[in-house]
PDB file of C-alpha atoms in Angstrom:
ATOM      1  CA  MET A   1      37.458  81.591 112.720  1.00 47.00           C
ATOM      2  CA  LYS A   2      39.815  81.258 109.194  1.00 48.00           C
ATOM      3  CA  THR A   3      37.576  82.139 106.559  1.00 51.00           C
ATOM      4  CA  LEU A   4      37.818  81.899 102.418  1.00 53.00           C
ATOM      5  CA  ALA A   5      37.374  85.555 102.786  1.00 50.00           C
ATOM      6  CA  ALA A   6      40.005  86.128 105.321  1.00 46.00           C
ATOM      7  CA  SER A   7      42.895  84.511 103.293  1.00 52.00           C
ATOM      8  CA  PRO A   8      45.989  86.976 102.326  1.00 57.00           C
ATOM      9  CA  ALA A   9      46.706  88.063  99.276  1.00 70.00           C
ATOM     10  CA  ILE A  10      48.023  86.641  97.094  1.00 77.00           C
ATOM     11  CA  SER A  11      52.407  87.168  98.083  1.00 80.00           C
ATOM     12  CA  THR A  12      54.032  88.843  95.336  1.00 83.00           C
ATOM     13  CA  SER A  13      56.735  85.459  94.879  1.00 88.00           C
ATOM     14  CA  LYS A  14      53.153  82.819  94.395  1.00 92.00           C
ATOM     15  CA  PHE A  15      52.133  85.166  91.688  1.00 94.00           C
ATOM     16  CA  LEU A  16      54.434  84.105  88.774  1.00 95.00           C
ATOM     17  CA  PRO A  17      54.115  79.986  89.597  1.00 96.00           C
ATOM     18  CA  GLY A  18      50.428  80.269  90.511  1.00 96.00           C
ATOM     19  CA  PHE A  19      50.131  81.934  86.610  1.00 97.00           C
ATOM     20  CA  SER A  20      51.729  79.852  85.010  1.00 97.00           C
ATOM     21  CA  ALA A  21      49.668  76.985  86.413  1.00 97.00           C
ATOM     22  CA  ILE A  22      46.687  78.849  85.285  1.00 97.00           C
ATOM     23  CA  ILE A  23      47.543  79.765  81.385  1.00 98.00           C
ATOM     24  CA  LEU A  24      48.942  76.216  81.228  1.00 98.00           C
ATOM     25  CA  GLY A  25      45.856  74.878  82.516  1.00 98.00           C
ATOM     26  CA  LEU A  26      43.333  77.373  79.793  1.00 97.00           C
ATOM     27  CA  THR A  27      45.454  76.173  77.654  1.00 97.00           C
ATOM     28  CA  VAL A  28      45.570  72.576  77.113  1.00 97.00           C
ATOM     29  CA  VAL A  29      41.239  73.037  78.094  1.00 96.00           C
ATOM     30  CA  LEU A  30      40.618  75.426  75.412  1.00 94.00           C
ATOM     31  CA  GLY A  31      43.243  73.817  73.155  1.00 93.00           C
ATOM     32  CA  LEU A  32      41.885  70.185  72.686  1.00 93.00           C
ATOM     33  CA  GLY A  33      37.944  71.887  74.244  1.00 93.00           C
ATOM     34  CA  PHE A  34      37.681  74.648  71.031  1.00 91.00           C
ATOM     35  CA  LEU A  35      40.400  73.210  67.998  1.00 89.00           C
ATOM     36  CA  GLN A  36      38.845  73.359  64.988  1.00 84.00           C
ATOM     37  CA  ASP A  37      41.945  71.864  62.590  1.00 81.00           C
ATOM     38  CA  ALA A  38      41.441  71.628  58.385  1.00 78.00           C
ATOM     39  CA  ASN A  39      41.235  68.483  58.543  1.00 80.00           C
ATOM     40  CA  ASN A  40      39.194  67.411  60.922  1.00 84.00           C
ATOM     41  CA  TYR A  41      41.878  65.065  62.534  1.00 86.00           C
ATOM     42  CA  LEU A  42      41.625  66.776  66.380  1.00 88.00           C
ATOM     43  CA  HIS A  43      37.515  67.129  66.458  1.00 89.00           C
ATOM     44  CA  ASN A  44      37.006  63.326  65.177  1.00 90.00           C
ATOM     45  CA  ALA A  45      39.970  62.374  68.013  1.00 90.00           C
ATOM     46  CA  ALA A  46      38.371  64.935  70.623  1.00 92.00           C
ATOM     47  CA  HIS A  47      34.692  63.770  69.585  1.00 91.00           C
ATOM     48  CA  ASP A  48      33.474  61.550  72.619  1.00 90.00           C
ATOM     49  CA  GLY A  49      34.888  63.520  75.187  1.00 91.00           C
ATOM     50  CA  ARG A  50      34.140  67.290  73.810  1.00 92.00           C
ATOM     51  CA  HIS A  51      29.533  65.552  73.715  1.00 89.00           C
ATOM     52  CA  SER A  52      30.654  64.605  76.810  1.00 88.00           C
ATOM     53  CA  ALA A  53      32.218  67.056  78.813  1.00 90.00           C
ATOM     54  CA  ALA A  54      29.319  69.769  77.375  1.00 89.00           C
ATOM     55  CA  PHE A  55      31.869  72.025  74.716  1.00 92.00           C
ATOM     56  CA  PRO A  56      30.072  72.640  71.282  1.00 90.00           C
ATOM     57  CA  CYS A  57      30.858  69.793  68.752  1.00 79.00           C
ATOM     58  CA  HIS A  58      30.469  70.342  65.538  1.00 77.00           C
TER      59      HIS A  58
ATOM     60  CA  MET B   1      60.031  78.079  89.385  1.00 79.00           C
ATOM     61  CA  ALA B   2      60.386  75.050  91.803  1.00 92.00           C
ATOM     62  CA  ASP B   3      56.480  75.156  93.351  1.00 95.00           C
ATOM     63  CA  PHE B   4      55.223  75.829  89.307  1.00 97.00           C
ATOM     64  CA  ARG B   5      56.421  72.846  88.870  1.00 97.00           C
ATOM     65  CA  LYS B   6      54.917  70.992  91.924  1.00 97.00           C
ATOM     66  CA  LEU B   7      51.291  72.238  91.002  1.00 98.00           C
ATOM     67  CA  VAL B   8      52.133  71.081  87.493  1.00 98.00           C
ATOM     68  CA  ALA B   9      53.428  67.050  89.394  1.00 98.00           C
ATOM     69  CA  VAL B  10      50.252  67.463  91.324  1.00 98.00           C
ATOM     70  CA  SER B  11      47.779  68.424  88.109  1.00 98.00           C
ATOM     71  CA  LEU B  12      49.336  65.728  86.180  1.00 98.00           C
ATOM     72  CA  LEU B  13      48.482  63.024  88.936  1.00 98.00           C
ATOM     73  CA  ALA B  14      44.902  64.662  89.639  1.00 98.00           C
ATOM     74  CA  GLY B  15      44.742  64.906  86.469  1.00 98.00           C
ATOM     75  CA  LEU B  16      45.316  61.382  85.025  1.00 97.00           C
ATOM     76  CA  LEU B  17      43.731  59.529  87.913  1.00 97.00           C
ATOM     77  CA  GLY B  18      40.091  61.357  87.395  1.00 97.00           C
ATOM     78  CA  GLY B  19      39.923  61.171  83.466  1.00 96.00           C
ATOM     79  CA  LEU B  20      40.603  58.026  83.766  1.00 97.00           C
ATOM     80  CA  LEU B  21      37.262  57.681  85.730  1.00 97.00           C
ATOM     81  CA  LEU B  22      35.639  59.758  84.035  1.00 96.00           C
ATOM     82  CA  SER B  23      36.465  57.153  80.690  1.00 95.00           C
ATOM     83  CA  VAL B  24      35.279  54.635  82.967  1.00 95.00           C
ATOM     84  CA  LEU B  25      32.005  56.151  83.431  1.00 95.00           C
ATOM     85  CA  GLN B  26      31.190  57.180  80.330  1.00 93.00           C
ATOM     86  CA  HIS B  27      32.159  53.920  78.675  1.00 92.00           C
ATOM     87  CA  TYR B  28      29.609  52.233  80.811  1.00 93.00           C
ATOM     88  CA  GLN B  29      26.699  55.186  80.700  1.00 91.00           C
ATOM     89  CA  THR B  30      27.335  57.762  77.724  1.00 91.00           C
ATOM     90  CA  LEU B  31      29.499  55.813  74.880  1.00 91.00           C
ATOM     91  CA  PRO B  32      26.157  53.896  73.954  1.00 90.00           C
ATOM     92  CA  LEU B  33      23.855  56.507  73.260  1.00 91.00           C
ATOM     93  CA  ILE B  34      26.297  58.730  71.184  1.00 90.00           C
ATOM     94  CA  LEU B  35      26.949  55.613  69.517  1.00 89.00           C
ATOM     95  CA  ALA B  36      23.033  54.535  68.548  1.00 89.00           C
ATOM     96  CA  ALA B  37      22.878  58.126  68.141  1.00 88.00           C
ATOM     97  CA  GLU B  38      25.509  58.057  65.324  1.00 86.00           C
ATOM     98  CA  GLN B  39      23.021  54.964  63.467  1.00 85.00           C
ATOM     99  CA  PHE B  40      20.871  57.540  63.436  1.00 83.00           C
ATOM    100  CA  GLU B  41      22.873  60.394  61.303  1.00 74.00           C
ATOM    101  CA  THR B  42      24.921  57.734  59.727  1.00 60.00           C
ATOM    102  CA  PRO B  43      22.870  57.797  56.451  1.00 57.00           C
ATOM    103  CA  LEU B  44      23.483  62.451  56.212  1.00 52.00           C
ATOM    104  CA  ALA B  45      26.694  62.521  58.405  1.00 53.00           C
ATOM    105  CA  GLU B  46      29.717  64.864  55.742  1.00 54.00           C
ATOM    106  CA  HIS B  47      32.780  65.031  55.884  1.00 53.00           C
ATOM    107  CA  VAL B  48      32.587  60.047  55.634  1.00 56.00           C
ATOM    108  CA  HIS B  49      35.930  61.185  54.384  1.00 61.00           C
ATOM    109  CA  ASP B  50      37.729  62.284  57.376  1.00 74.00           C
ATOM    110  CA  TRP B  51      40.734  60.460  59.646  1.00 82.00           C
ATOM    111  CA  GLN B  52      38.038  59.060  62.300  1.00 85.00           C
ATOM    112  CA  PRO B  53      39.013  56.825  65.381  1.00 88.00           C
ATOM    113  CA  MET B  54      39.064  52.411  64.444  1.00 86.00           C
ATOM    114  CA  ASP B  55      35.458  52.045  67.123  1.00 86.00           C
ATOM    115  CA  GLY B  56      36.819  50.316  70.259  1.00 84.00           C
ATOM    116  CA  TRP B  57      40.429  49.950  71.795  1.00 89.00           C
ATOM    117  CA  GLN B  58      41.737  52.856  69.214  1.00 91.00           C
ATOM    118  CA  ARG B  59      38.214  54.962  70.136  1.00 91.00           C
ATOM    119  CA  ASN B  60      38.098  54.781  74.266  1.00 92.00           C
ATOM    120  CA  GLY B  61      41.689  55.783  73.547  1.00 93.00           C
ATOM    121  CA  PHE B  62      41.333  59.327  72.276  1.00 93.00           C
ATOM    122  CA  THR B  63      39.470  59.888  74.823  1.00 94.00           C
ATOM    123  CA  LEU B  64      40.831  58.377  77.787  1.00 95.00           C
ATOM    124  CA  LEU B  65      44.212  60.362  76.584  1.00 95.00           C
ATOM    125  CA  PHE B  66      41.209  63.555  75.520  1.00 95.00           C
ATOM    126  CA  ASN B  67      39.439  63.110  80.036  1.00 96.00           C
ATOM    127  CA  GLY B  68      43.734  62.431  81.322  1.00 97.00           C
ATOM    128  CA  LEU B  69      44.472  65.864  79.710  1.00 97.00           C
ATOM    129  CA  THR B  70      41.638  67.707  80.069  1.00 97.00           C
ATOM    130  CA  GLY B  71      41.539  66.071  83.418  1.00 97.00           C
ATOM    131  CA  PHE B  72      44.879  67.521  84.224  1.00 98.00           C
ATOM    132  CA  GLY B  73      44.270  71.256  82.999  1.00 98.00           C
ATOM    133  CA  PHE B  74      41.409  71.107  84.770  1.00 98.00           C
ATOM    134  CA  ALA B  75      43.831  70.120  88.325  1.00 98.00           C
ATOM    135  CA  LEU B  76      46.272  73.577  86.488  1.00 98.00           C
ATOM    136  CA  LEU B  77      43.448  75.627  87.760  1.00 98.00           C
ATOM    137  CA  ILE B  78      42.014  74.344  90.340  1.00 98.00           C
ATOM    138  CA  SER B  79      45.963  73.384  92.160  1.00 98.00           C
ATOM    139  CA  ALA B  80      47.007  76.221  91.313  1.00 97.00           C
ATOM    140  CA  SER B  81      43.739  78.547  93.471  1.00 97.00           C
ATOM    141  CA  MET B  82      44.469  76.983  96.514  1.00 97.00           C
ATOM    142  CA  TYR B  83      48.258  77.875  96.095  1.00 97.00           C
ATOM    143  CA  TRP B  84      47.372  80.777  95.936  1.00 95.00           C
ATOM    144  CA  ARG B  85      44.831  80.912  99.119  1.00 95.00           C
ATOM    145  CA  ASN B  86      47.832  78.873 101.083  1.00 94.00           C
ATOM    146  CA  GLN B  87      45.390  75.806 100.701  1.00 96.00           C
ATOM    147  CA  ARG B  88      45.478  72.538 101.179  1.00 95.00           C
ATOM    148  CA  GLY B  89      43.500  68.693 101.590  1.00 96.00           C
ATOM    149  CA  TYR B  90      40.013  67.306  99.972  1.00 96.00           C
ATOM    150  CA  LEU B  91      37.330  69.322 101.712  1.00 97.00           C
ATOM    151  CA  TYR B  92      39.299  72.366 100.192  1.00 97.00           C
ATOM    152  CA  GLY B  93      39.143  70.493  97.620  1.00 98.00           C
ATOM    153  CA  ILE B  94      35.863  70.308  96.908  1.00 98.00           C
ATOM    154  CA  GLY B  95      34.482  73.370  96.657  1.00 98.00           C
ATOM    155  CA  TRP B  96      36.902  73.981  94.141  1.00 98.00           C
ATOM    156  CA  GLY B  97      35.787  71.309  91.901  1.00 98.00           C
ATOM    157  CA  LEU B  98      31.920  72.153  92.759  1.00 98.00           C
ATOM    158  CA  ALA B  99      33.076  75.648  91.560  1.00 98.00           C
ATOM    159  CA  GLY B 100      34.868  73.875  88.442  1.00 98.00           C
ATOM    160  CA  TYR B 101      31.371  71.537  87.617  1.00 98.00           C
ATOM    161  CA  TRP B 102      29.982  75.217  87.777  1.00 98.00           C
ATOM    162  CA  VAL B 103      31.418  77.543  85.885  1.00 98.00           C
ATOM    163  CA  PHE B 104      33.361  74.362  83.074  1.00 97.00           C
ATOM    164  CA  TYR B 105      29.514  72.102  82.778  1.00 97.00           C
ATOM    165  CA  VAL B 106      26.501  73.675  84.799  1.00 97.00           C
ATOM    166  CA  ALA B 107      26.388  77.270  83.799  1.00 97.00           C
ATOM    167  CA  PRO B 108      27.268  76.717  79.891  1.00 96.00           C
ATOM    168  CA  SER B 109      24.703  73.978  79.266  1.00 95.00           C
ATOM    169  CA  PHE B 110      21.820  75.441  81.281  1.00 94.00           C
ATOM    170  CA  GLY B 111      22.118  77.592  78.402  1.00 93.00           C
ATOM    171  CA  LEU B 112      24.191  74.457  75.846  1.00 93.00           C
ATOM    172  CA  PRO B 113      22.800  71.560  76.706  1.00 91.00           C
ATOM    173  CA  PRO B 114      25.052  68.616  75.821  1.00 92.00           C
ATOM    174  CA  GLU B 115      23.808  67.148  73.183  1.00 89.00           C
ATOM    175  CA  LEU B 116      24.061  63.859  71.328  1.00 89.00           C
ATOM    176  CA  PRO B 117      24.866  62.938  67.781  1.00 86.00           C
ATOM    177  CA  GLY B 118      23.229  64.638  64.557  1.00 83.00           C
ATOM    178  CA  THR B 119      21.843  67.347  66.359  1.00 83.00           C
ATOM    179  CA  ASP B 120      20.682  70.865  65.011  1.00 78.00           C
ATOM    180  CA  SER B 121      22.514  73.309  66.221  1.00 81.00           C
ATOM    181  CA  ALA B 122      22.719  77.392  66.073  1.00 83.00           C
ATOM    182  CA  GLU B 123      26.406  78.287  64.312  1.00 87.00           C
ATOM    183  CA  LEU B 124      29.159  76.626  65.881  1.00 89.00           C
ATOM    184  CA  HIS B 125      32.338  78.916  66.323  1.00 91.00           C
ATOM    185  CA  SER B 126      28.829  81.830  68.191  1.00 93.00           C
ATOM    186  CA  ARG B 127      28.098  78.542  70.753  1.00 93.00           C
ATOM    187  CA  GLN B 128      31.875  78.487  71.418  1.00 94.00           C
ATOM    188  CA  THR B 129      31.592  82.247  72.068  1.00 95.00           C
ATOM    189  CA  TRP B 130      29.067  81.669  74.131  1.00 96.00           C
ATOM    190  CA  TRP B 131      29.759  78.826  75.886  1.00 96.00           C
ATOM    191  CA  LEU B 132      33.460  80.458  77.048  1.00 96.00           C
ATOM    192  CA  PHE B 133      31.994  84.699  76.994  1.00 97.00           C
ATOM    193  CA  THR B 134      30.140  81.379  80.412  1.00 97.00           C
ATOM    194  CA  ALA B 135      32.749  80.371  81.817  1.00 97.00           C
ATOM    195  CA  ALA B 136      34.027  83.943  81.999  1.00 97.00           C
ATOM    196  CA  ALA B 137      31.026  85.028  83.868  1.00 98.00           C
ATOM    197  CA  THR B 138      31.054  82.590  85.634  1.00 98.00           C
ATOM    198  CA  ALA B 139      34.108  82.363  87.135  1.00 97.00           C
ATOM    199  CA  ILE B 140      34.459  85.861  87.660  1.00 97.00           C
ATOM    200  CA  GLY B 141      30.723  85.960  89.086  1.00 98.00           C
ATOM    201  CA  LEU B 142      30.893  83.036  91.505  1.00 97.00           C
ATOM    202  CA  PHE B 143      34.698  84.861  92.567  1.00 96.00           C
ATOM    203  CA  GLY B 144      33.143  88.581  93.744  1.00 96.00           C
ATOM    204  CA  LEU B 145      29.597  86.735  95.281  1.00 95.00           C
ATOM    205  CA  VAL B 146      31.807  84.427  97.444  1.00 95.00           C
ATOM    206  CA  LEU B 147      35.784  85.252  97.768  1.00 94.00           C
ATOM    207  CA  THR B 148      35.090  89.421  98.944  1.00 93.00           C
ATOM    208  CA  LYS B 149      33.301  91.002 101.420  1.00 92.00           C
ATOM    209  CA  GLN B 150      32.227  94.461  99.381  1.00 94.00           C
ATOM    210  CA  ARG B 151      28.668  94.858  99.387  1.00 95.00           C
ATOM    211  CA  LEU B 152      29.615  96.372  95.788  1.00 96.00           C
ATOM    212  CA  LEU B 153      31.703  93.188  94.781  1.00 96.00           C
ATOM    213  CA  GLN B 154      28.498  90.721  95.227  1.00 96.00           C
ATOM    214  CA  PHE B 155      25.888  91.808  94.314  1.00 96.00           C
ATOM    215  CA  GLY B 156      28.869  92.095  91.308  1.00 97.00           C
ATOM    216  CA  GLY B 157      29.096  88.863  91.345  1.00 97.00           C
ATOM    217  CA  ALA B 158      26.068  87.789  91.195  1.00 97.00           C
ATOM    218  CA  GLY B 159      24.702  90.081  88.070  1.00 97.00           C
ATOM    219  CA  LEU B 160      28.249  88.485  86.030  1.00 97.00           C
ATOM    220  CA  LEU B 161      26.296  84.751  86.649  1.00 97.00           C
ATOM    221  CA  ALA B 162      22.761  86.386  85.794  1.00 97.00           C
ATOM    222  CA  LEU B 163      24.625  88.333  82.304  1.00 97.00           C
ATOM    223  CA  PRO B 164      25.706  85.342  80.043  1.00 97.00           C
ATOM    224  CA  HIS B 165      21.671  83.437  80.649  1.00 96.00           C
ATOM    225  CA  LEU B 166      19.920  86.893  80.442  1.00 96.00           C
ATOM    226  CA  ILE B 167      21.296  87.675  76.527  1.00 95.00           C
ATOM    227  CA  GLY B 168      20.396  84.534  75.869  1.00 93.00           C
ATOM    228  CA  ALA B 169      22.318  80.895  74.824  1.00 92.00           C
ATOM    229  CA  PRO B 170      22.367  81.000  70.555  1.00 91.00           C
ATOM    230  CA  HIS B 171      19.601  78.870  69.302  1.00 85.00           C
ATOM    231  CA  PRO B 172      18.596  77.379  65.604  1.00 79.00           C
ATOM    232  CA  GLU B 173      15.814  79.081  64.158  1.00 74.00           C
ATOM    233  CA  VAL B 174      14.277  75.454  63.816  1.00 73.00           C
ATOM    234  CA  ALA B 175      15.917  72.691  66.041  1.00 72.00           C
ATOM    235  CA  GLN B 176      15.640  69.094  65.268  1.00 76.00           C
ATOM    236  CA  ALA B 177      17.403  66.430  66.020  1.00 79.00           C
ATOM    237  CA  LEU B 178      18.501  62.853  64.682  1.00 82.00           C
ATOM    238  CA  ALA B 179      18.146  61.339  67.695  1.00 81.00           C
ATOM    239  CA  PRO B 180      14.916  60.009  69.729  1.00 84.00           C
ATOM    240  CA  GLU B 181      14.133  63.143  72.680  1.00 86.00           C
ATOM    241  CA  ALA B 182      14.124  60.327  74.843  1.00 89.00           C
ATOM    242  CA  LEU B 183      17.983  59.215  74.583  1.00 90.00           C
ATOM    243  CA  GLN B 184      18.466  63.023  74.618  1.00 90.00           C
ATOM    244  CA  GLN B 185      16.963  63.684  77.919  1.00 92.00           C
ATOM    245  CA  HIS B 186      19.552  60.691  79.113  1.00 92.00           C
ATOM    246  CA  PHE B 187      22.143  61.568  77.883  1.00 93.00           C
ATOM    247  CA  VAL B 188      22.412  65.751  79.353  1.00 94.00           C
ATOM    248  CA  VAL B 189      20.765  63.935  83.020  1.00 95.00           C
ATOM    249  CA  LEU B 190      23.761  61.148  83.111  1.00 95.00           C
ATOM    250  CA  THR B 191      26.203  63.858  81.453  1.00 95.00           C
ATOM    251  CA  SER B 192      25.017  65.958  84.221  1.00 96.00           C
ATOM    252  CA  ILE B 193      25.787  63.253  87.208  1.00 96.00           C
ATOM    253  CA  ASN B 194      28.774  61.533  85.010  1.00 96.00           C
ATOM    254  CA  ASN B 195      30.727  65.682  85.485  1.00 97.00           C
ATOM    255  CA  ALA B 196      29.767  66.151  88.779  1.00 97.00           C
ATOM    256  CA  ILE B 197      31.587  63.279  89.856  1.00 97.00           C
ATOM    257  CA  PHE B 198      34.859  64.255  87.753  1.00 97.00           C
ATOM    258  CA  TRP B 199      34.885  68.119  89.113  1.00 98.00           C
ATOM    259  CA  LEU B 200      34.360  66.482  92.735  1.00 98.00           C
ATOM    260  CA  THR B 201      36.537  63.510  92.956  1.00 98.00           C
ATOM    261  CA  LEU B 202      39.283  66.371  90.634  1.00 98.00           C
ATOM    262  CA  GLY B 203      39.084  68.388  93.036  1.00 98.00           C
ATOM    263  CA  ALA B 204      39.432  66.162  96.674  1.00 98.00           C
ATOM    264  CA  ILE B 205      42.601  64.027  95.009  1.00 98.00           C
ATOM    265  CA  SER B 206      43.852  67.342  94.574  1.00 98.00           C
ATOM    266  CA  GLY B 207      43.810  69.321  98.102  1.00 98.00           C
ATOM    267  CA  ARG B 208      45.034  66.077  99.314  1.00 98.00           C
ATOM    268  CA  LEU B 209      47.829  65.855  96.656  1.00 98.00           C
ATOM    269  CA  LEU B 210      48.637  69.297  98.097  1.00 97.00           C
ATOM    270  CA  ARG B 211      49.453  68.245 101.349  1.00 96.00           C
ATOM    271  CA  LYS B 212      52.376  65.953  99.736  1.00 95.00           C
ATOM    272  CA  VAL B 213      53.577  69.482  98.528  1.00 95.00           C
ATOM    273  CA  THR B 214      56.439  71.666 101.009  1.00 92.00           C
ATOM    274  CA  PHE B 215      55.893  75.887  98.517  1.00 92.00           C
ATOM    275  CA  ALA B 216      59.119  77.725  98.636  1.00 82.00           C
TER     276      ALA B 216
END
């Protein structure tokens, strides 16, 4: 029976595409959730989304 | 990098669909609570001259954009994980969605519950640091506990899951909120349900879409 833990290790050719996707995903999420700009433009635009996703806000 | 483009395409579609669903849920459930809490906040509000989206389509439009883009980002994490483990299909997707919900919502909000505007909290940077540390420790801890077979890594993983909560989230010395406690509790419950629906849907759609693509 194939279990989650029995999956083979990541092959070298699959490393870079997956890694790039992870880096892009983290950049998008953390940028939207955490950046504080001096004029609060980004904060105010993302305000309701941040509150509703339980990101620390204010 | 043809595979990377396919992961982006899958995640974009899944993220937009998941974000649209979350926006609809929030519009009818949590936005009214945020607006109600702001009524208590207004007389004390700082930075009143800063630009803010106007209430109505502008404000809702930015929330939709925010949800779609964060959905895209979260879907990238799900689809890359499934790509690495050669998984596809909605059931695996739901499994990863559950993991994402735990890492990015349940574990951080265990120490820092979602808050209505006007709630007093500890200094922002210390909360952001704890939040990021908790998400990272939970992700690595879950990996060790669920996806490895060595006993030592499993114990280490369990320890990492507990560590942020043993350290404890930063809290203000005197907690104070402008909105009534009942409103805040209602907000936490609805937010928890909405985010669970969002994550499970996001995972299911990502997993299903991965069936449609062939990787190099």
